Every structure is written in C-alpha cells, then in structure tokens.
Amino acid sequence: MIEQISGLPPGALGFRASGQVTAQDYERVLVPDVEAAFALNRKLRLLYHVGPDFTGFDPGAMWEDAMLGFRHFSGWERVALVSDVQWLRVAALAMGFAVPAQFKLFRNIEFDDAVAWISEARPADEEGNK
C-alpha cells in the first residue's frame, strides 16, 4: 500500500510504502499525485518512506516506479529515501548517481530529519536556475 504524507510544503511530495506495494498502488495514488504536482511545478522534491511494516514490491510496482522516474527524469530537485530495508538501501546507494537530483538516504529513526531536508528552500543563488 502507498499513502501520501501530508503537511509538506508546496513543491514537495511525500509517500509512505507499507505492506506489499503493487502496480495498482502506483496507478491509484502515487502517479496521479506526482503528475498533478508536475502540472503546477517544474521541479519537485520527493520524500519516499519505506516503513518497518513494508513487505515488498510486486514486479509491476517496481516497473511503475522506474517509468515514473524516467517520465520526469530532470524534474526532481531533491529525493529523500527513508528506509531500514537493507537491499533497498544498497540499491539506492548503487543507483543514486543516476538520479539527476540531490539524493539523500535516511534511516527510519531519521524520518524527521528527512522531512526537514526535503522541506528546505533552495538557496537564493539557485533560485534563478529553475
């Protein structure tokens, strides 16, 4: 299951994955919210929390995740992944160089730090480079 995390500032989206995540979860929750946000913003910040009750991704969910990233390849400003799932942390570190955004990995205990980081405004000298 995927649910949106509320309370983030404009231009920042947050999602929490729990249990088994399916392609339908992406199609019903994540994709429409991301597409709507990109309709309003050129750049987005994303917080993705894979909590302690996460059991896995269906293959279709992993495909949907990859396709969403490719559709908006240069549209991400910051991406924060919060997870203690070891294989996901290793994969994120291995592929982090391919993300055209600032990428930071957090543990579940650091969730509040991730929210703070994703909520930070860009420095004034970067504002002109939108």
mmCIF file of N, CA and C in Angstrom:
data_model
loop_
_atom_site.group_PDB
_atom_site.id
_atom_site.type_symbol
_atom_site.label_atom_id
_atom_site.label_comp_id
_atom_site.label_asym_id
_atom_site.label_seq_id
_atom_site.Cartn_x
_atom_site.Cartn_y
_atom_site.Cartn_z
ATOM 1 N N MET A 1 0.838 -1.171 0.000
ATOM 2 C CA MET A 1 0.000 0.000 0.000
ATOM 3 C C MET A 1 0.893 1.247 0.000
ATOM 4 N N ILE A 2 0.429 2.267 -0.696
ATOM 5 C CA ILE A 2 1.099 3.565 -0.710
ATOM 6 C C ILE A 2 0.088 4.610 -0.269
ATOM 7 N N GLU A 3 0.533 5.496 0.616
ATOM 8 C CA GLU A 3 -0.319 6.615 1.017
ATOM 9 C C GLU A 3 0.509 7.884 0.978
ATOM 10 N N GLN A 4 -0.169 8.996 0.706
ATOM 11 C CA GLN A 4 0.530 10.275 0.662
ATOM 12 C C GLN A 4 0.796 10.764 2.079
ATOM 13 N N ILE A 5 1.953 11.381 2.269
ATOM 14 C CA ILE A 5 2.322 12.008 3.542
ATOM 15 C C ILE A 5 1.902 13.469 3.446
ATOM 16 N N SER A 6 1.068 13.908 4.358
ATOM 17 C CA SER A 6 0.578 15.290 4.310
ATOM 18 C C SER A 6 1.491 16.212 5.114
ATOM 19 N N GLY A 7 1.257 17.502 4.938
ATOM 20 C CA GLY A 7 1.958 18.506 5.729
ATOM 21 C C GLY A 7 3.275 18.980 5.153
ATOM 22 N N LEU A 8 3.615 18.563 3.945
ATOM 23 C CA LEU A 8 4.851 19.035 3.323
ATOM 24 C C LEU A 8 4.574 20.337 2.582
ATOM 25 N N PRO A 9 5.591 21.179 2.399
ATOM 26 C CA PRO A 9 5.373 22.469 1.731
ATOM 27 C C PRO A 9 5.100 22.290 0.243
ATOM 28 N N PRO A 10 4.601 23.349 -0.412
ATOM 29 C CA PRO A 10 4.382 23.277 -1.863
ATOM 30 C C PRO A 10 5.674 22.880 -2.578
ATOM 31 N N GLY A 11 5.536 22.071 -3.589
ATOM 32 C CA GLY A 11 6.695 21.605 -4.348
ATOM 33 C C GLY A 11 7.352 20.378 -3.764
ATOM 34 N N ALA A 12 6.824 19.896 -2.638
ATOM 35 C CA ALA A 12 7.359 18.686 -2.010
ATOM 36 C C ALA A 12 6.230 17.664 -1.874
ATOM 37 N N LEU A 13 6.514 16.455 -2.268
ATOM 38 C CA LEU A 13 5.558 15.353 -2.137
ATOM 39 C C LEU A 13 6.160 14.291 -1.253
ATOM 40 N N GLY A 14 5.314 13.621 -0.499
ATOM 41 C CA GLY A 14 5.781 12.529 0.332
ATOM 42 C C GLY A 14 4.855 11.340 0.232
ATOM 43 N N PHE A 15 5.447 10.142 0.216
ATOM 44 C CA PHE A 15 4.669 8.912 0.146
ATOM 45 C C PHE A 15 5.247 7.900 1.121
ATOM 46 N N ARG A 16 4.351 7.115 1.702
ATOM 47 C CA ARG A 16 4.761 6.062 2.631
ATOM 48 C C ARG A 16 4.320 4.717 2.054
ATOM 49 N N ALA A 17 5.283 3.807 1.945
ATOM 50 C CA ALA A 17 5.007 2.454 1.462
ATOM 51 C C ALA A 17 4.937 1.526 2.663
ATOM 52 N N SER A 18 3.887 0.702 2.712
ATOM 53 C CA SER A 18 3.751 -0.274 3.785
ATOM 54 C C SER A 18 3.146 -1.552 3.210
ATOM 55 N N GLY A 19 3.361 -2.655 3.905
ATOM 56 C CA GLY A 19 2.855 -3.931 3.411
ATOM 57 C C GLY A 19 3.459 -4.259 2.064
ATOM 58 N N GLN A 20 2.666 -4.888 1.214
ATOM 59 C CA GLN A 20 3.088 -5.230 -0.145
ATOM 60 C C GLN A 20 2.646 -4.117 -1.087
ATOM 61 N N VAL A 21 3.567 -3.550 -1.839
ATOM 62 C CA VAL A 21 3.270 -2.460 -2.760
ATOM 63 C C VAL A 21 3.066 -3.035 -4.156
ATOM 64 N N THR A 22 1.936 -2.659 -4.777
ATOM 65 C CA THR A 22 1.573 -3.191 -6.087
ATOM 66 C C THR A 22 1.572 -2.092 -7.146
ATOM 67 N N ALA A 23 1.494 -2.504 -8.403
ATOM 68 C CA ALA A 23 1.381 -1.550 -9.503
ATOM 69 C C ALA A 23 0.109 -0.727 -9.357
ATOM 70 N N GLN A 24 -0.957 -1.342 -8.853
ATOM 71 C CA GLN A 24 -2.212 -0.622 -8.654
ATOM 72 C C GLN A 24 -2.047 0.503 -7.622
ATOM 73 N N ASP A 25 -1.199 0.287 -6.624
ATOM 74 C CA ASP A 25 -0.920 1.344 -5.650
ATOM 75 C C ASP A 25 -0.312 2.555 -6.349
ATOM 76 N N TYR A 26 0.619 2.297 -7.242
ATOM 77 C CA TYR A 26 1.235 3.392 -8.002
ATOM 78 C C TYR A 26 0.203 4.078 -8.871
ATOM 79 N N GLU A 27 -0.609 3.284 -9.578
ATOM 80 C CA GLU A 27 -1.596 3.832 -10.512
ATOM 81 C C GLU A 27 -2.679 4.636 -9.806
ATOM 82 N N ARG A 28 -3.077 4.233 -8.608
ATOM 83 C CA ARG A 28 -4.165 4.901 -7.892
ATOM 84 C C ARG A 28 -3.701 6.081 -7.049
ATOM 85 N N VAL A 29 -2.499 6.018 -6.493
ATOM 86 C CA VAL A 29 -2.068 7.037 -5.532
ATOM 87 C C VAL A 29 -0.882 7.850 -6.048
ATOM 88 N N LEU A 30 0.246 7.212 -6.230
ATOM 89 C CA LEU A 30 1.483 7.926 -6.491
ATOM 90 C C LEU A 30 1.496 8.631 -7.845
ATOM 91 N N VAL A 31 1.179 7.925 -8.914
ATOM 92 C CA VAL A 31 1.265 8.519 -10.258
ATOM 93 C C VAL A 31 0.336 9.726 -10.406
ATOM 94 N N PRO A 32 -0.947 9.632 -10.036
ATOM 95 C CA PRO A 32 -1.801 10.829 -10.193
ATOM 96 C C PRO A 32 -1.326 12.023 -9.369
ATOM 97 N N ASP A 33 -0.861 11.770 -8.147
ATOM 98 C CA ASP A 33 -0.385 12.876 -7.307
ATOM 99 C C ASP A 33 0.867 13.516 -7.884
ATOM 100 N N VAL A 34 1.788 12.696 -8.372
ATOM 101 C CA VAL A 34 3.019 13.229 -8.963
ATOM 102 C C VAL A 34 2.704 13.996 -10.245
ATOM 103 N N GLU A 35 1.860 13.430 -11.097
ATOM 104 C CA GLU A 35 1.514 14.113 -12.357
ATOM 105 C C GLU A 35 0.829 15.451 -12.081
ATOM 106 N N ALA A 36 -0.072 15.495 -11.103
ATOM 107 C CA ALA A 36 -0.744 16.752 -10.755
ATOM 108 C C ALA A 36 0.255 17.774 -10.231
ATOM 109 N N ALA A 37 1.201 17.328 -9.420
ATOM 110 C CA ALA A 37 2.208 18.246 -8.881
ATOM 111 C C ALA A 37 3.109 18.777 -9.981
ATOM 112 N N PHE A 38 3.479 17.934 -10.951
ATOM 113 C CA PHE A 38 4.316 18.410 -12.051
ATOM 114 C C PHE A 38 3.555 19.371 -12.967
ATOM 115 N N ALA A 39 2.242 19.283 -12.992
ATOM 116 C CA ALA A 39 1.455 20.228 -13.780
ATOM 117 C C ALA A 39 1.564 21.637 -13.195
ATOM 118 N N LEU A 40 1.885 21.733 -11.898
ATOM 119 C CA LEU A 40 1.991 23.026 -11.220
ATOM 120 C C LEU A 40 3.427 23.476 -10.974
ATOM 121 N N ASN A 41 4.386 22.555 -10.995
ATOM 122 C CA ASN A 41 5.777 22.848 -10.637
ATOM 123 C C ASN A 41 6.725 22.254 -11.667
ATOM 124 N N ARG A 42 7.763 23.012 -11.999
ATOM 125 C CA ARG A 42 8.796 22.481 -12.903
ATOM 126 C C ARG A 42 9.700 21.494 -12.206
ATOM 127 N N LYS A 43 9.975 21.742 -10.936
ATOM 128 C CA LYS A 43 10.852 20.887 -10.134
ATOM 129 C C LYS A 43 10.101 20.462 -8.881
ATOM 130 N N LEU A 44 10.309 19.219 -8.482
ATOM 131 C CA LEU A 44 9.667 18.690 -7.281
ATOM 132 C C LEU A 44 10.694 18.071 -6.352
ATOM 133 N N ARG A 45 10.347 18.060 -5.085
ATOM 134 C CA ARG A 45 11.120 17.356 -4.073
ATOM 135 C C ARG A 45 10.270 16.167 -3.608
ATOM 136 N N LEU A 46 10.904 15.015 -3.468
ATOM 137 C CA LEU A 46 10.181 13.792 -3.143
ATOM 138 C C LEU A 46 10.747 13.148 -1.888
ATOM 139 N N LEU A 47 9.850 12.799 -0.985
ATOM 140 C CA LEU A 47 10.177 12.032 0.216
ATOM 141 C C LEU A 47 9.470 10.692 0.077
ATOM 142 N N TYR A 48 10.238 9.614 0.095
ATOM 143 C CA TYR A 48 9.658 8.277 -0.037
ATOM 144 C C TYR A 48 10.061 7.481 1.202
ATOM 145 N N HIS A 49 9.055 7.122 2.007
ATOM 146 C CA HIS A 49 9.304 6.413 3.262
ATOM 147 C C HIS A 49 8.854 4.966 3.127
ATOM 148 N N VAL A 50 9.799 4.071 3.245
ATOM 149 C CA VAL A 50 9.513 2.641 3.243
ATOM 150 C C VAL A 50 9.617 2.198 4.698
ATOM 151 N N GLY A 51 8.461 2.094 5.341
ATOM 152 C CA GLY A 51 8.407 1.882 6.780
ATOM 153 C C GLY A 51 8.715 0.462 7.224
ATOM 154 N N PRO A 52 8.729 0.257 8.536
ATOM 155 C CA PRO A 52 9.105 -1.043 9.105
ATOM 156 C C PRO A 52 8.125 -2.165 8.787
ATOM 157 N N ASP A 53 6.884 -1.820 8.410
ATOM 158 C CA ASP A 53 5.909 -2.861 8.090
ATOM 159 C C ASP A 53 5.867 -3.196 6.590
ATOM 160 N N PHE A 54 6.809 -2.652 5.821
ATOM 161 C CA PHE A 54 6.920 -2.938 4.383
ATOM 162 C C PHE A 54 7.333 -4.394 4.186
ATOM 163 N N THR A 55 6.649 -5.088 3.257
ATOM 164 C CA THR A 55 6.991 -6.484 2.984
ATOM 165 C C THR A 55 7.575 -6.703 1.594
ATOM 166 N N GLY A 56 7.377 -5.754 0.675
ATOM 167 C CA GLY A 56 7.987 -5.903 -0.641
ATOM 168 C C GLY A 56 7.237 -5.179 -1.736
ATOM 169 N N PHE A 57 7.864 -5.143 -2.909
ATOM 170 C CA PHE A 57 7.277 -4.573 -4.120
ATOM 171 C C PHE A 57 6.912 -5.706 -5.061
ATOM 172 N N ASP A 58 5.729 -5.656 -5.647
ATOM 173 C CA ASP A 58 5.422 -6.550 -6.757
ATOM 174 C C ASP A 58 6.260 -6.102 -7.954
ATOM 175 N N PRO A 59 6.595 -7.008 -8.874
ATOM 176 C CA PRO A 59 7.378 -6.594 -10.049
ATOM 177 C C PRO A 59 6.735 -5.438 -10.809
ATOM 178 N N GLY A 60 5.425 -5.430 -10.921
ATOM 179 C CA GLY A 60 4.737 -4.340 -11.617
ATOM 180 C C GLY A 60 4.923 -3.007 -10.930
ATOM 181 N N ALA A 61 5.015 -3.017 -9.605
ATOM 182 C CA ALA A 61 5.229 -1.777 -8.857
ATOM 183 C C ALA A 61 6.619 -1.225 -9.133
ATOM 184 N N MET A 62 7.596 -2.103 -9.196
ATOM 185 C CA MET A 62 8.963 -1.656 -9.491
ATOM 186 C C MET A 62 9.029 -1.056 -10.891
ATOM 187 N N TRP A 63 8.306 -1.636 -11.827
ATOM 188 C CA TRP A 63 8.259 -1.116 -13.196
ATOM 189 C C TRP A 63 7.612 0.269 -13.209
ATOM 190 N N GLU A 64 6.480 0.423 -12.525
ATOM 191 C CA GLU A 64 5.799 1.714 -12.463
ATOM 192 C C GLU A 64 6.709 2.788 -11.849
ATOM 193 N N ASP A 65 7.449 2.412 -10.831
ATOM 194 C CA ASP A 65 8.377 3.336 -10.186
ATOM 195 C C ASP A 65 9.440 3.804 -11.172
ATOM 196 N N ALA A 66 10.009 2.876 -11.895
ATOM 197 C CA ALA A 66 11.044 3.220 -12.872
ATOM 198 C C ALA A 66 10.488 4.113 -13.982
ATOM 199 N N MET A 67 9.310 3.781 -14.484
ATOM 200 C CA MET A 67 8.711 4.562 -15.568
ATOM 201 C C MET A 67 8.365 5.979 -15.115
ATOM 202 N N LEU A 68 7.888 6.134 -13.900
ATOM 203 C CA LEU A 68 7.574 7.461 -13.382
ATOM 204 C C LEU A 68 8.847 8.296 -13.292
ATOM 205 N N GLY A 69 9.910 7.697 -12.817
ATOM 206 C CA GLY A 69 11.185 8.401 -12.732
ATOM 207 C C GLY A 69 11.698 8.833 -14.091
ATOM 208 N N PHE A 70 11.562 7.959 -15.092
ATOM 209 C CA PHE A 70 12.031 8.293 -16.437
ATOM 210 C C PHE A 70 11.177 9.370 -17.090
ATOM 211 N N ARG A 71 9.855 9.337 -16.850
ATOM 212 C CA ARG A 71 8.968 10.350 -17.449
ATOM 213 C C ARG A 71 9.340 11.758 -16.985
ATOM 214 N N HIS A 72 9.825 11.870 -15.774
ATOM 215 C CA HIS A 72 10.157 13.180 -15.206
ATOM 216 C C HIS A 72 11.624 13.211 -14.791
ATOM 217 N N PHE A 73 12.477 12.662 -15.634
ATOM 218 C CA PHE A 73 13.876 12.435 -15.302
ATOM 219 C C PHE A 73 14.573 13.678 -14.755
ATOM 220 N N SER A 74 14.379 14.819 -15.394
ATOM 221 C CA SER A 74 15.085 16.025 -14.960
ATOM 222 C C SER A 74 14.218 16.921 -14.074
ATOM 223 N N GLY A 75 13.061 16.439 -13.652
ATOM 224 C CA GLY A 75 12.146 17.256 -12.876
ATOM 225 C C GLY A 75 12.308 17.172 -11.374
ATOM 226 N N TRP A 76 13.202 16.314 -10.911
ATOM 227 C CA TRP A 76 13.374 16.143 -9.463
ATOM 228 C C TRP A 76 14.464 17.073 -8.954
ATOM 229 N N GLU A 77 14.147 17.822 -7.915
ATOM 230 C CA GLU A 77 15.126 18.714 -7.295
ATOM 231 C C GLU A 77 15.866 17.985 -6.173
ATOM 232 N N ARG A 78 15.104 17.321 -5.316
ATOM 233 C CA ARG A 78 15.653 16.544 -4.205
ATOM 234 C C ARG A 78 14.833 15.272 -4.052
ATOM 235 N N VAL A 79 15.517 14.202 -3.701
ATOM 236 C CA VAL A 79 14.848 12.938 -3.422
ATOM 237 C C VAL A 79 15.423 12.391 -2.121
ATOM 238 N N ALA A 80 14.536 12.146 -1.163
ATOM 239 C CA ALA A 80 14.928 11.549 0.120
ATOM 240 C C ALA A 80 14.268 10.182 0.227
ATOM 241 N N LEU A 81 15.065 9.166 0.491
ATOM 242 C CA LEU A 81 14.549 7.825 0.736
ATOM 243 C C LEU A 81 14.775 7.510 2.203
ATOM 244 N N VAL A 82 13.700 7.162 2.890
ATOM 245 C CA VAL A 82 13.763 6.804 4.305
ATOM 246 C C VAL A 82 13.426 5.324 4.414
ATOM 247 N N SER A 83 14.404 4.523 4.839
ATOM 248 C CA SER A 83 14.165 3.086 4.933
ATOM 249 C C SER A 83 15.282 2.405 5.708
ATOM 250 N N ASP A 84 14.906 1.332 6.393
ATOM 251 C CA ASP A 84 15.879 0.446 7.018
ATOM 252 C C ASP A 84 15.984 -0.876 6.262
ATOM 253 N N VAL A 85 15.279 -0.998 5.129
ATOM 254 C CA VAL A 85 15.325 -2.220 4.324
ATOM 255 C C VAL A 85 16.690 -2.263 3.633
ATOM 256 N N GLN A 86 17.516 -3.214 4.043
ATOM 257 C CA GLN A 86 18.913 -3.226 3.610
ATOM 258 C C GLN A 86 19.078 -3.331 2.097
ATOM 259 N N TRP A 87 18.343 -4.226 1.440
ATOM 260 C CA TRP A 87 18.526 -4.382 -0.009
ATOM 261 C C TRP A 87 18.121 -3.106 -0.747
ATOM 262 N N LEU A 88 17.115 -2.397 -0.230
ATOM 263 C CA LEU A 88 16.670 -1.158 -0.852
ATOM 264 C C LEU A 88 17.703 -0.048 -0.643
ATOM 265 N N ARG A 89 18.303 -0.006 0.529
ATOM 266 C CA ARG A 89 19.350 0.978 0.810
ATOM 267 C C ARG A 89 20.564 0.749 -0.095
ATOM 268 N N VAL A 90 20.959 -0.519 -0.261
ATOM 269 C CA VAL A 90 22.095 -0.842 -1.126
ATOM 270 C C VAL A 90 21.790 -0.450 -2.573
ATOM 271 N N ALA A 91 20.582 -0.795 -3.046
ATOM 272 C CA ALA A 91 20.200 -0.457 -4.418
ATOM 273 C C ALA A 91 20.162 1.059 -4.609
ATOM 274 N N ALA A 92 19.634 1.776 -3.622
ATOM 275 C CA ALA A 92 19.559 3.233 -3.727
ATOM 276 C C ALA A 92 20.944 3.857 -3.767
ATOM 277 N N LEU A 93 21.849 3.360 -2.950
ATOM 278 C CA LEU A 93 23.219 3.878 -2.959
ATOM 279 C C LEU A 93 23.907 3.570 -4.284
ATOM 280 N N ALA A 94 23.654 2.377 -4.804
ATOM 281 C CA ALA A 94 24.281 1.990 -6.063
ATOM 282 C C ALA A 94 23.756 2.810 -7.239
ATOM 283 N N MET A 95 22.478 3.164 -7.194
ATOM 284 C CA MET A 95 21.867 3.873 -8.318
ATOM 285 C C MET A 95 21.734 5.376 -8.074
ATOM 286 N N GLY A 96 22.102 5.843 -6.892
ATOM 287 C CA GLY A 96 21.953 7.249 -6.560
ATOM 288 C C GLY A 96 22.636 8.189 -7.532
ATOM 289 N N PHE A 97 23.756 7.744 -8.098
ATOM 290 C CA PHE A 97 24.481 8.596 -9.055
ATOM 291 C C PHE A 97 23.654 8.874 -10.302
ATOM 292 N N ALA A 98 22.687 8.006 -10.622
ATOM 293 C CA ALA A 98 21.890 8.149 -11.833
ATOM 294 C C ALA A 98 20.692 9.083 -11.642
ATOM 295 N N VAL A 99 20.428 9.485 -10.420
ATOM 296 C CA VAL A 99 19.300 10.370 -10.147
ATOM 297 C C VAL A 99 19.759 11.805 -10.374
ATOM 298 N N PRO A 100 19.123 12.514 -11.329
ATOM 299 C CA PRO A 100 19.547 13.887 -11.617
ATOM 300 C C PRO A 100 18.965 14.878 -10.608
ATOM 301 N N ALA A 101 19.223 14.627 -9.346
ATOM 302 C CA ALA A 101 18.719 15.465 -8.262
ATOM 303 C C ALA A 101 19.627 15.257 -7.062
ATOM 304 N N GLN A 102 19.472 16.113 -6.071
ATOM 305 C CA GLN A 102 20.152 15.848 -4.813
ATOM 306 C C GLN A 102 19.457 14.634 -4.197
ATOM 307 N N PHE A 103 20.233 13.644 -3.818
ATOM 308 C CA PHE A 103 19.671 12.419 -3.264
ATOM 309 C C PHE A 103 20.272 12.173 -1.893
ATOM 310 N N LYS A 104 19.404 11.826 -0.947
ATOM 311 C CA LYS A 104 19.893 11.555 0.394
ATOM 312 C C LYS A 104 19.118 10.372 0.968
ATOM 313 N N LEU A 105 19.851 9.505 1.650
ATOM 314 C CA LEU A 105 19.302 8.301 2.250
ATOM 315 C C LEU A 105 19.220 8.490 3.761
ATOM 316 N N PHE A 106 18.080 8.129 4.340
ATOM 317 C CA PHE A 106 17.851 8.257 5.778
ATOM 318 C C PHE A 106 17.358 6.919 6.336
ATOM 319 N N ARG A 107 17.576 6.705 7.601
ATOM 320 C CA ARG A 107 17.018 5.547 8.305
ATOM 321 C C ARG A 107 15.659 5.951 8.881
ATOM 322 N N ASN A 108 14.838 4.964 9.242
ATOM 323 C CA ASN A 108 13.508 5.268 9.784
ATOM 324 C C ASN A 108 13.578 6.183 11.003
ATOM 325 N N ILE A 109 14.561 6.008 11.838
ATOM 326 C CA ILE A 109 14.700 6.849 13.034
ATOM 327 C C ILE A 109 14.989 8.305 12.661
ATOM 328 N N GLU A 110 15.430 8.550 11.420
ATOM 329 C CA GLU A 110 15.771 9.893 10.944
ATOM 330 C C GLU A 110 14.656 10.516 10.099
ATOM 331 N N PHE A 111 13.446 9.987 10.228
ATOM 332 C CA PHE A 111 12.331 10.465 9.409
ATOM 333 C C PHE A 111 12.154 11.979 9.512
ATOM 334 N N ASP A 112 12.183 12.520 10.721
ATOM 335 C CA ASP A 112 12.013 13.970 10.896
ATOM 336 C C ASP A 112 13.126 14.757 10.210
ATOM 337 N N ASP A 113 14.335 14.220 10.211
ATOM 338 C CA ASP A 113 15.452 14.864 9.502
ATOM 339 C C ASP A 113 15.189 14.875 7.998
ATOM 340 N N ALA A 114 14.632 13.789 7.483
ATOM 341 C CA ALA A 114 14.313 13.709 6.054
ATOM 342 C C ALA A 114 13.249 14.733 5.687
ATOM 343 N N VAL A 115 12.232 14.866 6.523
ATOM 344 C CA VAL A 115 11.180 15.857 6.281
ATOM 345 C C VAL A 115 11.779 17.261 6.284
ATOM 346 N N ALA A 116 12.654 17.546 7.227
ATOM 347 C CA ALA A 116 13.294 18.863 7.284
ATOM 348 C C ALA A 116 14.130 19.112 6.033
ATOM 349 N N TRP A 117 14.886 18.108 5.593
ATOM 350 C CA TRP A 117 15.755 18.272 4.426
ATOM 351 C C TRP A 117 14.929 18.491 3.155
ATOM 352 N N ILE A 118 13.866 17.729 2.999
ATOM 353 C CA ILE A 118 13.041 17.844 1.793
ATOM 354 C C ILE A 118 12.254 19.165 1.797
ATOM 355 N N SER A 119 12.037 19.732 2.976
ATOM 356 C CA SER A 119 11.264 20.965 3.108
ATOM 357 C C SER A 119 12.099 22.224 2.953
ATOM 358 N N GLU A 120 13.431 22.099 3.007
ATOM 359 C CA GLU A 120 14.306 23.270 2.907
ATOM 360 C C GLU A 120 14.111 23.976 1.577
ATOM 361 N N ALA A 121 14.070 25.272 1.649
ATOM 362 C CA ALA A 121 14.005 26.072 0.423
ATOM 363 C C ALA A 121 15.375 26.064 -0.237
ATOM 364 N N ARG A 122 15.368 26.221 -1.538
ATOM 365 C CA ARG A 122 16.647 26.317 -2.241
ATOM 366 C C ARG A 122 17.315 27.635 -1.897
ATOM 367 N N PRO A 123 18.652 27.631 -1.831
ATOM 368 C CA PRO A 123 19.368 28.888 -1.582
ATOM 369 C C PRO A 123 19.049 29.911 -2.664
ATOM 370 N N ALA A 124 19.095 31.181 -2.299
ATOM 371 C CA ALA A 124 18.742 32.262 -3.214
ATOM 372 C C ALA A 124 19.549 32.237 -4.497
ATOM 373 N N ASP A 125 20.824 31.821 -4.448
ATOM 374 C CA ASP A 125 21.652 31.821 -5.657
ATOM 375 C C ASP A 125 21.215 30.737 -6.637
ATOM 376 N N GLU A 126 20.448 29.744 -6.195
ATOM 377 C CA GLU A 126 19.954 28.717 -7.105
ATOM 378 C C GLU A 126 18.586 29.065 -7.656
ATOM 379 N N GLU A 127 17.891 30.032 -7.074
ATOM 380 C CA GLU A 127 16.535 30.374 -7.474
ATOM 381 C C GLU A 127 16.459 30.776 -8.947
ATOM 382 N N GLY A 128 17.452 31.472 -9.440
ATOM 383 C CA GLY A 128 17.427 31.891 -10.842
ATOM 384 C C GLY A 128 17.638 30.755 -11.820
ATOM 385 N N ASN A 129 18.049 29.592 -11.342
ATOM 386 C CA ASN A 129 18.332 28.459 -12.212
ATOM 387 C C ASN A 129 17.183 27.443 -12.265
ATOM 388 N N LYS A 130 15.975 27.887 -12.045
ATOM 389 C CA LYS A 130 14.832 26.968 -12.067
ATOM 390 C C LYS A 130 14.708 26.335 -13.376
#
